[in-house]
N, CA, C and O atoms as a Maestro MAE file, in Angstrom:
{
 s_m_m2io_version
 :::
 2.0.0
}

f_m_ct {
 s_m_title
 :::
 protein
 m_atom[288] {
  # First column is atom index #
  i_m_mmod_type
  r_m_x_coord
  r_m_y_coord
  r_m_z_coord
  i_m_residue_number
  s_m_chain_name
  s_m_pdb_residue_name
  s_m_pdb_atom_name
  i_m_atomic_number
  :::
  1 25 101.926 62.759 -80.544 1 A "MET " " N  " 7
  2 3 101.868 61.387 -80.980 1 A "MET " " CA " 6
  3 2 100.859 60.591 -80.159 1 A "MET " " C  " 6
  4 15 100.175 59.709 -80.677 1 A "MET " " O  " 8
  5 25 100.778 60.917 -78.873 2 A "LYS " " N  " 7
  6 3 99.851 60.168 -78.040 2 A "LYS " " CA " 6
  7 2 98.400 60.536 -78.315 2 A "LYS " " C  " 6
  8 15 97.498 59.761 -77.994 2 A "LYS " " O  " 8
  9 25 98.162 61.685 -78.894 3 A "SER " " N  " 7
  10 3 96.781 62.084 -79.171 3 A "SER " " CA " 6
  11 2 96.269 61.492 -80.479 3 A "SER " " C  " 6
  12 15 95.063 61.491 -80.726 3 A "SER " " O  " 8
  13 25 97.159 60.994 -81.308 4 A "LEU " " N  " 7
  14 3 96.747 60.417 -82.585 4 A "LEU " " CA " 6
  15 2 95.945 59.128 -82.382 4 A "LEU " " C  " 6
  16 15 94.944 58.911 -83.065 4 A "LEU " " O  " 8
  17 25 96.366 58.292 -81.470 5 A "THR " " N  " 7
  18 3 95.686 57.016 -81.229 5 A "THR " " CA " 6
  19 2 94.266 57.216 -80.693 5 A "THR " " C  " 6
  20 15 93.340 56.601 -81.222 5 A "THR " " O  " 8
  21 25 94.051 58.052 -79.660 6 A "PRO " " N  " 7
  22 3 92.663 58.262 -79.220 6 A "PRO " " CA " 6
  23 2 91.784 58.944 -80.267 6 A "PRO " " C  " 6
  24 15 90.586 58.675 -80.343 6 A "PRO " " O  " 8
  25 25 92.375 59.824 -81.071 7 A "SER " " N  " 7
  26 3 91.559 60.464 -82.106 7 A "SER " " CA " 6
  27 2 91.139 59.452 -83.169 7 A "SER " " C  " 6
  28 15 90.016 59.512 -83.671 7 A "SER " " O  " 8
  29 25 92.022 58.532 -83.511 8 A "ARG " " N  " 7
  30 3 91.642 57.461 -84.443 8 A "ARG " " CA " 6
  31 2 90.554 56.570 -83.844 8 A "ARG " " C  " 6
  32 15 89.664 56.098 -84.551 8 A "ARG " " O  " 8
  33 25 90.637 56.351 -82.544 9 A "PHE " " N  " 7
  34 3 89.610 55.563 -81.858 9 A "PHE " " CA " 6
  35 2 88.253 56.249 -81.974 9 A "PHE " " C  " 6
  36 15 87.255 55.598 -82.284 9 A "PHE " " O  " 8
  37 25 88.209 57.544 -81.731 10 A "LEU " " N  " 7
  38 3 86.947 58.268 -81.806 10 A "LEU " " CA " 6
  39 2 86.402 58.301 -83.230 10 A "LEU " " C  " 6
  40 15 85.196 58.170 -83.436 10 A "LEU " " O  " 8
  41 25 87.275 58.474 -84.201 11 A "ILE " " N  " 7
  42 3 86.843 58.479 -85.600 11 A "ILE " " CA " 6
  43 2 86.307 57.105 -86.010 11 A "ILE " " C  " 6
  44 15 85.279 57.007 -86.680 11 A "ILE " " O  " 8
  45 25 87.013 56.045 -85.601 12 A "SER " " N  " 7
  46 3 86.548 54.703 -85.968 12 A "SER " " CA " 6
  47 2 85.238 54.356 -85.275 12 A "SER " " C  " 6
  48 15 84.414 53.635 -85.837 12 A "SER " " O  " 8
  49 25 85.035 54.864 -84.058 13 A "THR " " N  " 7
  50 3 83.769 54.643 -83.370 13 A "THR " " CA " 6
  51 2 82.629 55.344 -84.116 13 A "THR " " C  " 6
  52 15 81.532 54.800 -84.244 13 A "THR " " O  " 8
  53 25 82.898 56.537 -84.598 14 A "HIS " " N  " 7
  54 3 81.871 57.273 -85.334 14 A "HIS " " CA " 6
  55 2 81.528 56.588 -86.651 14 A "HIS " " C  " 6
  56 15 80.353 56.452 -86.995 14 A "HIS " " O  " 8
  57 25 82.553 56.155 -87.392 15 A "TYR " " N  " 7
  58 3 82.293 55.552 -88.701 15 A "TYR " " CA " 6
  59 2 81.721 54.139 -88.612 15 A "TYR " " C  " 6
  60 15 81.138 53.651 -89.580 15 A "TYR " " O  " 8
  61 25 81.878 53.480 -87.475 16 A "SER " " N  " 7
  62 3 81.277 52.154 -87.321 16 A "SER " " CA " 6
  63 2 79.833 52.251 -86.831 16 A "SER " " C  " 6
  64 15 79.211 51.239 -86.511 16 A "SER " " O  " 8
  65 25 79.316 53.453 -86.776 17 A "ARG " " N  " 7
  66 3 77.932 53.728 -86.369 17 A "ARG " " CA " 6
  67 2 77.633 53.198 -84.971 17 A "ARG " " C  " 6
  68 15 76.541 52.697 -84.706 17 A "ARG " " O  " 8
  69 25 78.622 53.316 -84.079 18 A "TYR " " N  " 7
  70 3 78.498 52.984 -82.657 18 A "TYR " " CA " 6
  71 2 78.056 51.542 -82.419 18 A "TYR " " C  " 6
  72 15 77.270 51.264 -81.513 18 A "TYR " " O  " 8
  73 25 78.566 50.639 -83.237 19 A "ASP " " N  " 7
  74 3 78.295 49.213 -83.054 19 A "ASP " " CA " 6
  75 2 79.072 48.730 -81.829 19 A "ASP " " C  " 6
  76 15 80.264 49.011 -81.709 19 A "ASP " " O  " 8
  77 25 78.417 48.012 -80.922 20 A "TYR " " N  " 7
  78 3 79.036 47.616 -79.663 20 A "TYR " " CA " 6
  79 2 80.190 46.636 -79.867 20 A "TYR " " C  " 6
  80 15 81.188 46.699 -79.150 20 A "TYR " " O  " 8
  81 25 80.064 45.747 -80.820 21 A "THR " " N  " 7
  82 3 81.131 44.779 -81.068 21 A "THR " " CA " 6
  83 2 82.386 45.476 -81.587 21 A "THR " " C  " 6
  84 15 83.490 45.211 -81.109 21 A "THR " " O  " 8
  85 25 82.219 46.358 -82.554 22 A "LEU " " N  " 7
  86 3 83.361 47.090 -83.085 22 A "LEU " " CA " 6
  87 2 83.914 48.079 -82.063 22 A "LEU " " C  " 6
  88 15 85.118 48.333 -82.025 22 A "LEU " " O  " 8
  89 25 83.030 48.637 -81.234 23 A "PHE " " N  " 7
  90 3 83.492 49.526 -80.169 23 A "PHE " " CA " 6
  91 2 84.393 48.775 -79.198 23 A "PHE " " C  " 6
  92 15 85.445 49.285 -78.814 23 A "PHE " " O  " 8
  93 25 83.998 47.573 -78.796 24 A "ALA " " N  " 7
  94 3 84.806 46.780 -77.873 24 A "ALA " " CA " 6
  95 2 86.139 46.404 -78.511 24 A "ALA " " C  " 6
  96 15 87.182 46.471 -77.861 24 A "ALA " " O  " 8
  97 25 86.105 46.012 -79.772 25 A "LEU " " N  " 7
  98 3 87.339 45.668 -80.474 25 A "LEU " " CA " 6
  99 2 88.269 46.871 -80.578 25 A "LEU " " C  " 6
  100 15 89.467 46.753 -80.321 25 A "LEU " " O  " 8
  101 25 87.732 48.015 -80.950 26 A "ASN " " N  " 7
  102 3 88.544 49.232 -81.049 26 A "ASN " " CA " 6
  103 2 89.056 49.678 -79.692 26 A "ASN " " C  " 6
  104 15 90.179 50.171 -79.589 26 A "ASN " " O  " 8
  105 25 88.247 49.513 -78.643 27 A "PHE " " N  " 7
  106 3 88.669 49.915 -77.308 27 A "PHE " " CA " 6
  107 2 89.831 49.051 -76.812 27 A "PHE " " C  " 6
  108 15 90.791 49.569 -76.241 27 A "PHE " " O  " 8
  109 25 89.745 47.748 -77.028 28 A "PHE " " N  " 7
  110 3 90.837 46.875 -76.600 28 A "PHE " " CA " 6
  111 2 92.094 47.122 -77.424 28 A "PHE " " C  " 6
  112 15 93.204 47.009 -76.904 28 A "PHE " " O  " 8
  113 25 91.938 47.452 -78.681 29 A "ALA " " N  " 7
  114 3 93.101 47.808 -79.500 29 A "ALA " " CA " 6
  115 2 93.719 49.115 -79.000 29 A "ALA " " C  " 6
  116 15 94.942 49.253 -78.978 29 A "ALA " " O  " 8
  117 25 92.887 50.062 -78.603 30 A "LEU " " N  " 7
  118 3 93.389 51.324 -78.051 30 A "LEU " " CA " 6
  119 2 94.175 51.087 -76.772 30 A "LEU " " C  " 6
  120 15 95.261 51.639 -76.596 30 A "LEU " " O  " 8
  121 25 93.637 50.275 -75.887 31 A "VAL " " N  " 7
  122 3 94.330 49.990 -74.624 31 A "VAL " " CA " 6
  123 2 95.632 49.243 -74.889 31 A "VAL " " C  " 6
  124 15 96.647 49.513 -74.248 31 A "VAL " " O  " 8
  125 25 95.604 48.311 -75.828 32 A "PHE " " N  " 7
  126 3 96.802 47.531 -76.157 32 A "PHE " " CA " 6
  127 2 97.913 48.418 -76.711 32 A "PHE " " C  " 6
  128 15 99.089 48.177 -76.439 32 A "PHE " " O  " 8
  129 25 97.557 49.429 -77.477 33 A "VAL " " N  " 7
  130 3 98.545 50.319 -78.083 33 A "VAL " " CA " 6
  131 2 98.965 51.429 -77.120 33 A "VAL " " C  " 6
  132 15 100.136 51.806 -77.082 33 A "VAL " " O  " 8
  133 25 98.021 51.950 -76.348 34 A "LEU " " N  " 7
  134 3 98.308 53.108 -75.505 34 A "LEU " " CA " 6
  135 2 98.952 52.737 -74.175 34 A "LEU " " C  " 6
  136 15 99.702 53.542 -73.623 34 A "LEU " " O  " 8
  137 25 98.688 51.558 -73.648 35 A "PHE " " N  " 7
  138 3 99.216 51.158 -72.350 35 A "PHE " " CA " 6
  139 2 100.747 51.156 -72.293 35 A "PHE " " C  " 6
  140 15 101.304 51.647 -71.311 35 A "PHE " " O  " 8
  141 25 101.445 50.632 -73.293 36 A "PRO " " N  " 7
  142 3 102.912 50.671 -73.210 36 A "PRO " " CA " 6
  143 2 103.510 52.075 -73.293 36 A "PRO " " C  " 6
  144 15 104.687 52.252 -72.978 36 A "PRO " " O  " 8
  145 25 102.745 53.057 -73.699 37 A "LYS " " N  " 7
  146 3 103.253 54.417 -73.801 37 A "LYS " " CA " 6
  147 2 103.172 55.182 -72.484 37 A "LYS " " C  " 6
  148 15 103.615 56.329 -72.411 37 A "LYS " " O  " 8
  149 25 102.622 54.574 -71.459 38 A "LEU " " N  " 7
  150 3 102.511 55.249 -70.173 38 A "LEU " " CA " 6
  151 2 103.893 55.449 -69.551 38 A "LEU " " C  " 6
  152 15 104.773 54.608 -69.733 38 A "LEU " " O  " 8
  153 25 104.096 56.541 -68.824 39 A "PRO " " N  " 7
  154 3 105.416 56.811 -68.243 39 A "PRO " " CA " 6
  155 2 105.872 55.766 -67.226 39 A "PRO " " C  " 6
  156 15 107.075 55.593 -67.027 39 A "PRO " " O  " 8
  157 25 104.953 55.079 -66.589 40 A "ILE " " N  " 7
  158 3 105.343 54.090 -65.586 40 A "ILE " " CA " 6
  159 2 106.043 52.889 -66.222 40 A "ILE " " C  " 6
  160 15 106.756 52.156 -65.537 40 A "ILE " " O  " 8
  161 25 105.848 52.684 -67.514 41 A "LEU " " N  " 7
  162 3 106.455 51.557 -68.209 41 A "LEU " " CA " 6
  163 2 107.697 51.953 -68.999 41 A "LEU " " C  " 6
  164 15 108.155 51.195 -69.854 41 A "LEU " " O  " 8
  165 25 108.249 53.138 -68.720 42 A "HIS " " N  " 7
  166 3 109.432 53.596 -69.438 42 A "HIS " " CA " 6
  167 2 110.628 52.705 -69.116 42 A "HIS " " C  " 6
  168 15 110.932 52.477 -67.945 42 A "HIS " " O  " 8
  169 25 111.306 52.200 -70.142 43 A "ARG " " N  " 7
  170 3 112.480 51.326 -70.034 43 A "ARG " " CA " 6
  171 2 112.181 50.024 -69.278 43 A "ARG " " C  " 6
  172 15 113.058 49.488 -68.599 43 A "ARG " " O  " 8
  173 25 110.990 49.532 -69.388 44 A "LEU " " N  " 7
  174 3 110.617 48.274 -68.755 44 A "LEU " " CA " 6
  175 2 110.402 47.246 -69.849 44 A "LEU " " C  " 6
  176 15 109.708 47.511 -70.831 44 A "LEU " " O  " 8
  177 25 110.995 46.073 -69.681 45 A "ARG " " N  " 7
  178 3 110.853 45.008 -70.674 45 A "ARG " " CA " 6
  179 2 110.014 43.883 -70.103 45 A "ARG " " C  " 6
  180 15 110.097 43.551 -68.920 45 A "ARG " " O  " 8
  181 25 109.205 43.307 -70.974 46 A "PHE " " N  " 7
  182 3 108.407 42.150 -70.604 46 A "PHE " " CA " 6
  183 2 109.035 40.920 -71.240 46 A "PHE " " C  " 6
  184 15 109.349 40.929 -72.431 46 A "PHE " " O  " 8
  185 25 109.218 39.874 -70.468 47 A "HIS " " N  " 7
  186 3 109.785 38.630 -70.974 47 A "HIS " " CA " 6
  187 2 108.670 37.590 -71.004 47 A "HIS " " C  " 6
  188 15 108.170 37.169 -69.961 47 A "HIS " " O  " 8
  189 25 108.291 37.184 -72.204 48 A "PHE " " N  " 7
  190 3 107.211 36.227 -72.353 48 A "PHE " " CA " 6
  191 2 107.708 34.791 -72.412 48 A "PHE " " C  " 6
  192 15 106.949 33.857 -72.153 48 A "PHE " " O  " 8
  193 25 108.967 34.613 -72.749 49 A "LEU " " N  " 7
  194 3 109.531 33.274 -72.820 49 A "LEU " " CA " 6
  195 2 110.383 33.017 -71.589 49 A "LEU " " C  " 6
  196 15 111.098 33.916 -71.147 49 A "LEU " " O  " 8
  197 25 110.328 31.816 -71.020 50 A "PRO " " N  " 7
  198 3 111.177 31.524 -69.866 50 A "PRO " " CA " 6
  199 2 112.658 31.527 -70.257 50 A "PRO " " C  " 6
  200 15 112.997 31.301 -71.418 50 A "PRO " " O  " 8
  201 25 113.522 31.778 -69.299 51 A "ALA " " N  " 7
  202 3 114.958 31.903 -69.567 51 A "ALA " " CA " 6
  203 2 115.567 30.581 -70.033 51 A "ALA " " C  " 6
  204 15 116.533 30.603 -70.796 51 A "ALA " " O  " 8
  205 25 115.044 29.442 -69.607 52 A "GLN " " N  " 7
  206 3 115.635 28.159 -69.975 52 A "GLN " " CA " 6
  207 2 115.221 27.704 -71.368 52 A "GLN " " C  " 6
  208 15 115.644 26.631 -71.798 52 A "GLN " " O  " 8
  209 25 114.414 28.471 -72.088 53 A "SER " " N  " 7
  210 3 113.980 28.050 -73.418 53 A "SER " " CA " 6
  211 2 115.069 28.238 -74.469 53 A "SER " " C  " 6
  212 15 114.942 27.728 -75.582 53 A "SER " " O  " 8
  213 25 116.129 28.957 -74.137 54 A "GLY " " N  " 7
  214 3 117.202 29.184 -75.093 54 A "GLY " " CA " 6
  215 2 117.016 30.447 -75.909 54 A "GLY " " C  " 6
  216 15 117.963 30.918 -76.540 54 A "GLY " " O  " 8
  217 25 115.828 30.999 -75.908 55 A "LEU " " N  " 7
  218 3 115.568 32.244 -76.618 55 A "LEU " " CA " 6
  219 2 115.601 33.387 -75.614 55 A "LEU " " C  " 6
  220 15 114.704 33.516 -74.780 55 A "LEU " " O  " 8
  221 25 116.615 34.198 -75.695 56 A "THR " " N  " 7
  222 3 116.743 35.303 -74.758 56 A "THR " " CA " 6
  223 2 116.598 36.623 -75.494 56 A "THR " " C  " 6
  224 15 116.559 36.672 -76.723 56 A "THR " " O  " 8
  225 25 116.520 37.680 -74.723 57 A "THR " " N  " 7
  226 3 116.456 39.011 -75.300 57 A "THR " " CA " 6
  227 2 117.798 39.329 -75.951 57 A "THR " " C  " 6
  228 15 118.838 39.121 -75.328 57 A "THR " " O  " 8
  229 25 117.804 39.820 -77.171 58 A "PRO " " N  " 7
  230 3 119.089 40.097 -77.832 58 A "PRO " " CA " 6
  231 2 119.862 41.186 -77.106 58 A "PRO " " C  " 6
  232 15 119.280 42.078 -76.489 58 A "PRO " " O  " 8
  233 25 121.175 41.096 -77.188 59 A "SER " " N  " 7
  234 3 122.014 42.098 -76.543 59 A "SER " " CA " 6
  235 2 121.984 43.370 -77.373 59 A "SER " " C  " 6
  236 15 121.726 43.321 -78.576 59 A "SER " " O  " 8
  237 25 122.245 44.508 -76.741 60 A "PRO " " N  " 7
  238 3 122.224 45.758 -77.495 60 A "PRO " " CA " 6
  239 2 123.325 45.786 -78.545 60 A "PRO " " C  " 6
  240 15 124.361 45.141 -78.381 60 A "PRO " " O  " 8
  241 25 123.104 46.525 -79.614 61 A "SER " " N  " 7
  242 3 124.056 46.555 -80.713 61 A "SER " " CA " 6
  243 2 125.239 47.465 -80.452 61 A "SER " " C  " 6
  244 15 126.221 47.432 -81.194 61 A "SER " " O  " 8
  245 25 125.162 48.265 -79.423 62 A "ARG " " N  " 7
  246 3 126.286 49.144 -79.097 62 A "ARG " " CA " 6
  247 2 126.502 49.124 -77.589 62 A "ARG " " C  " 6
  248 15 125.584 48.799 -76.837 62 A "ARG " " O  " 8
  249 25 127.704 49.468 -77.142 63 A "PRO " " N  " 7
  250 3 127.945 49.474 -75.690 63 A "PRO " " CA " 6
  251 2 127.178 50.621 -75.029 63 A "PRO " " C  " 6
  252 15 126.849 51.611 -75.682 63 A "PRO " " O  " 8
  253 25 126.900 50.486 -73.757 64 A "PRO " " N  " 7
  254 3 126.146 51.546 -73.074 64 A "PRO " " CA " 6
  255 2 126.961 52.838 -73.046 64 A "PRO " " C  " 6
  256 15 128.188 52.810 -72.947 64 A "PRO " " O  " 8
  257 25 126.278 53.943 -73.132 65 A "SER " " N  " 7
  258 3 126.964 55.230 -73.111 65 A "SER " " CA " 6
  259 2 127.391 55.552 -71.688 65 A "SER " " C  " 6
  260 15 126.712 55.163 -70.738 65 A "SER " " O  " 8
  261 25 128.496 56.250 -71.528 66 A "PRO " " N  " 7
  262 3 128.956 56.603 -70.178 66 A "PRO " " CA " 6
  263 2 128.018 57.628 -69.556 66 A "PRO " " C  " 6
  264 15 127.384 58.418 -70.255 66 A "PRO " " O  " 8
  265 25 127.946 57.600 -68.265 67 A "GLY " " N  " 7
  266 3 127.119 58.537 -67.549 67 A "GLY " " CA " 6
  267 2 127.706 59.937 -67.579 67 A "GLY " " C  " 6
  268 15 128.735 60.172 -68.213 67 A "GLY " " O  " 8
  269 25 127.056 60.861 -66.897 68 A "PRO " " N  " 7
  270 3 127.583 62.228 -66.886 68 A "PRO " " CA " 6
  271 2 128.941 62.274 -66.176 68 A "PRO " " C  " 6
  272 15 129.159 61.572 -65.188 68 A "PRO " " O  " 8
  273 25 129.828 63.090 -66.679 69 A "LYS " " N  " 7
  274 3 131.175 63.190 -66.107 69 A "LYS " " CA " 6
  275 2 131.132 64.048 -64.863 69 A "LYS " " C  " 6
  276 15 130.470 65.085 -64.819 69 A "LYS " " O  " 8
  277 25 131.846 63.598 -63.861 70 A "ALA " " N  " 7
  278 3 131.909 64.347 -62.602 70 A "ALA " " CA " 6
  279 2 132.831 65.550 -62.786 70 A "ALA " " C  " 6
  280 15 133.912 65.435 -63.364 70 A "ALA " " O  " 8
  281 25 132.400 66.675 -62.298 71 A "GLN " " N  " 7
  282 3 133.212 67.893 -62.360 71 A "GLN " " CA " 6
  283 2 133.805 68.154 -61.004 71 A "GLN " " C  " 6
  284 15 133.093 68.196 -60.001 71 A "GLN " " O  " 8
  285 25 135.119 68.332 -60.969 72 A "PHE " " N  " 7
  286 3 135.796 68.565 -59.682 72 A "PHE " " CA " 6
  287 2 136.175 69.997 -59.548 72 A "PHE " " C  " 6
  288 15 136.753 70.391 -58.535 72 A "PHE " " O  " 8
  :::
 }
 m_bond[287] {
  # First column is bond index #
  i_m_from
  i_m_to
  i_m_order
  :::
  1 1 2 1
  2 2 3 1
  3 3 4 2
  4 3 5 1
  5 5 6 1
  6 6 7 1
  7 7 8 2
  8 7 9 1
  9 9 10 1
  10 10 11 1
  11 11 12 2
  12 11 13 1
  13 13 14 1
  14 14 15 1
  15 15 16 2
  16 15 17 1
  17 17 18 1
  18 18 19 1
  19 19 20 2
  20 19 21 1
  21 21 22 1
  22 22 23 1
  23 23 24 2
  24 23 25 1
  25 25 26 1
  26 26 27 1
  27 27 28 2
  28 27 29 1
  29 29 30 1
  30 30 31 1
  31 31 32 2
  32 31 33 1
  33 33 34 1
  34 34 35 1
  35 35 36 2
  36 35 37 1
  37 37 38 1
  38 38 39 1
  39 39 40 2
  40 39 41 1
  41 41 42 1
  42 42 43 1
  43 43 44 2
  44 43 45 1
  45 45 46 1
  46 46 47 1
  47 47 48 2
  48 47 49 1
  49 49 50 1
  50 50 51 1
  51 51 52 2
  52 51 53 1
  53 53 54 1
  54 54 55 1
  55 55 56 2
  56 55 57 1
  57 57 58 1
  58 58 59 1
  59 59 60 2
  60 59 61 1
  61 61 62 1
  62 62 63 1
  63 63 64 2
  64 63 65 1
  65 65 66 1
  66 66 67 1
  67 67 68 2
  68 67 69 1
  69 69 70 1
  70 70 71 1
  71 71 72 2
  72 71 73 1
  73 73 74 1
  74 74 75 1
  75 75 76 2
  76 75 77 1
  77 77 78 1
  78 78 79 1
  79 79 80 2
  80 79 81 1
  81 81 82 1
  82 82 83 1
  83 83 84 2
  84 83 85 1
  85 85 86 1
  86 86 87 1
  87 87 88 2
  88 87 89 1
  89 89 90 1
  90 90 91 1
  91 91 92 2
  92 91 93 1
  93 93 94 1
  94 94 95 1
  95 95 96 2
  96 95 97 1
  97 97 98 1
  98 98 99 1
  99 99 100 2
  100 99 101 1
  101 101 102 1
  102 102 103 1
  103 103 104 2
  104 103 105 1
  105 105 106 1
  106 106 107 1
  107 107 108 2
  108 107 109 1
  109 109 110 1
  110 110 111 1
  111 111 112 2
  112 111 113 1
  113 113 114 1
  114 114 115 1
  115 115 116 2
  116 115 117 1
  117 117 118 1
  118 118 119 1
  119 119 120 2
  120 119 121 1
  121 121 122 1
  122 122 123 1
  123 123 124 2
  124 123 125 1
  125 125 126 1
  126 126 127 1
  127 127 128 2
  128 127 129 1
  129 129 130 1
  130 130 131 1
  131 131 132 2
  132 131 133 1
  133 133 134 1
  134 134 135 1
  135 135 136 2
  136 135 137 1
  137 137 138 1
  138 138 139 1
  139 139 140 2
  140 139 141 1
  141 141 142 1
  142 142 143 1
  143 143 144 2
  144 143 145 1
  145 145 146 1
  146 146 147 1
  147 147 148 2
  148 147 149 1
  149 149 150 1
  150 150 151 1
  151 151 152 2
  152 151 153 1
  153 153 154 1
  154 154 155 1
  155 155 156 2
  156 155 157 1
  157 157 158 1
  158 158 159 1
  159 159 160 2
  160 159 161 1
  161 161 162 1
  162 162 163 1
  163 163 164 2
  164 163 165 1
  165 165 166 1
  166 166 167 1
  167 167 168 2
  168 167 169 1
  169 169 170 1
  170 170 171 1
  171 171 172 2
  172 171 173 1
  173 173 174 1
  174 174 175 1
  175 175 176 2
  176 175 177 1
  177 177 178 1
  178 178 179 1
  179 179 180 2
  180 179 181 1
  181 181 182 1
  182 182 183 1
  183 183 184 2
  184 183 185 1
  185 185 186 1
  186 186 187 1
  187 187 188 2
  188 187 189 1
  189 189 190 1
  190 190 191 1
  191 191 192 2
  192 191 193 1
  193 193 194 1
  194 194 195 1
  195 195 196 2
  196 195 197 1
  197 197 198 1
  198 198 199 1
  199 199 200 2
  200 199 201 1
  201 201 202 1
  202 202 203 1
  203 203 204 2
  204 203 205 1
  205 205 206 1
  206 206 207 1
  207 207 208 2
  208 207 209 1
  209 209 210 1
  210 210 211 1
  211 211 212 2
  212 211 213 1
  213 213 214 1
  214 214 215 1
  215 215 216 2
  216 215 217 1
  217 217 218 1
  218 218 219 1
  219 219 220 2
  220 219 221 1
  221 221 222 1
  222 222 223 1
  223 223 224 2
  224 223 225 1
  225 225 226 1
  226 226 227 1
  227 227 228 2
  228 227 229 1
  229 229 230 1
  230 230 231 1
  231 231 232 2
  232 231 233 1
  233 233 234 1
  234 234 235 1
  235 235 236 2
  236 235 237 1
  237 237 238 1
  238 238 239 1
  239 239 240 2
  240 239 241 1
  241 241 242 1
  242 242 243 1
  243 243 244 2
  244 243 245 1
  245 245 246 1
  246 246 247 1
  247 247 248 2
  248 247 249 1
  249 249 250 1
  250 250 251 1
  251 251 252 2
  252 251 253 1
  253 253 254 1
  254 254 255 1
  255 255 256 2
  256 255 257 1
  257 257 258 1
  258 258 259 1
  259 259 260 2
  260 259 261 1
  261 261 262 1
  262 262 263 1
  263 263 264 2
  264 263 265 1
  265 265 266 1
  266 266 267 1
  267 267 268 2
  268 267 269 1
  269 269 270 1
  270 270 271 1
  271 271 272 2
  272 271 273 1
  273 273 274 1
  274 274 275 1
  275 275 276 2
  276 275 277 1
  277 277 278 1
  278 278 279 1
  279 279 280 2
  280 279 281 1
  281 281 282 1
  282 282 283 1
  283 283 284 2
  284 283 285 1
  285 285 286 1
  286 286 287 1
  287 287 288 2
  :::
 }
}
């Protein structure tokens, strides 16, 4: 799945005849899409709205699953 985005980038660069403006646009779109897929950002949330605005992150729809059971 992660290789699909860079391959589309290379194909779009080729079909745009290496135009610098379209290359920059495609490159920033690639970074915008690929950056959140990095392992360092796993389970990390970004909050763009301040907490006092009244709009918060919705709560999960199900309770958290229990951790692994201890074996005695």
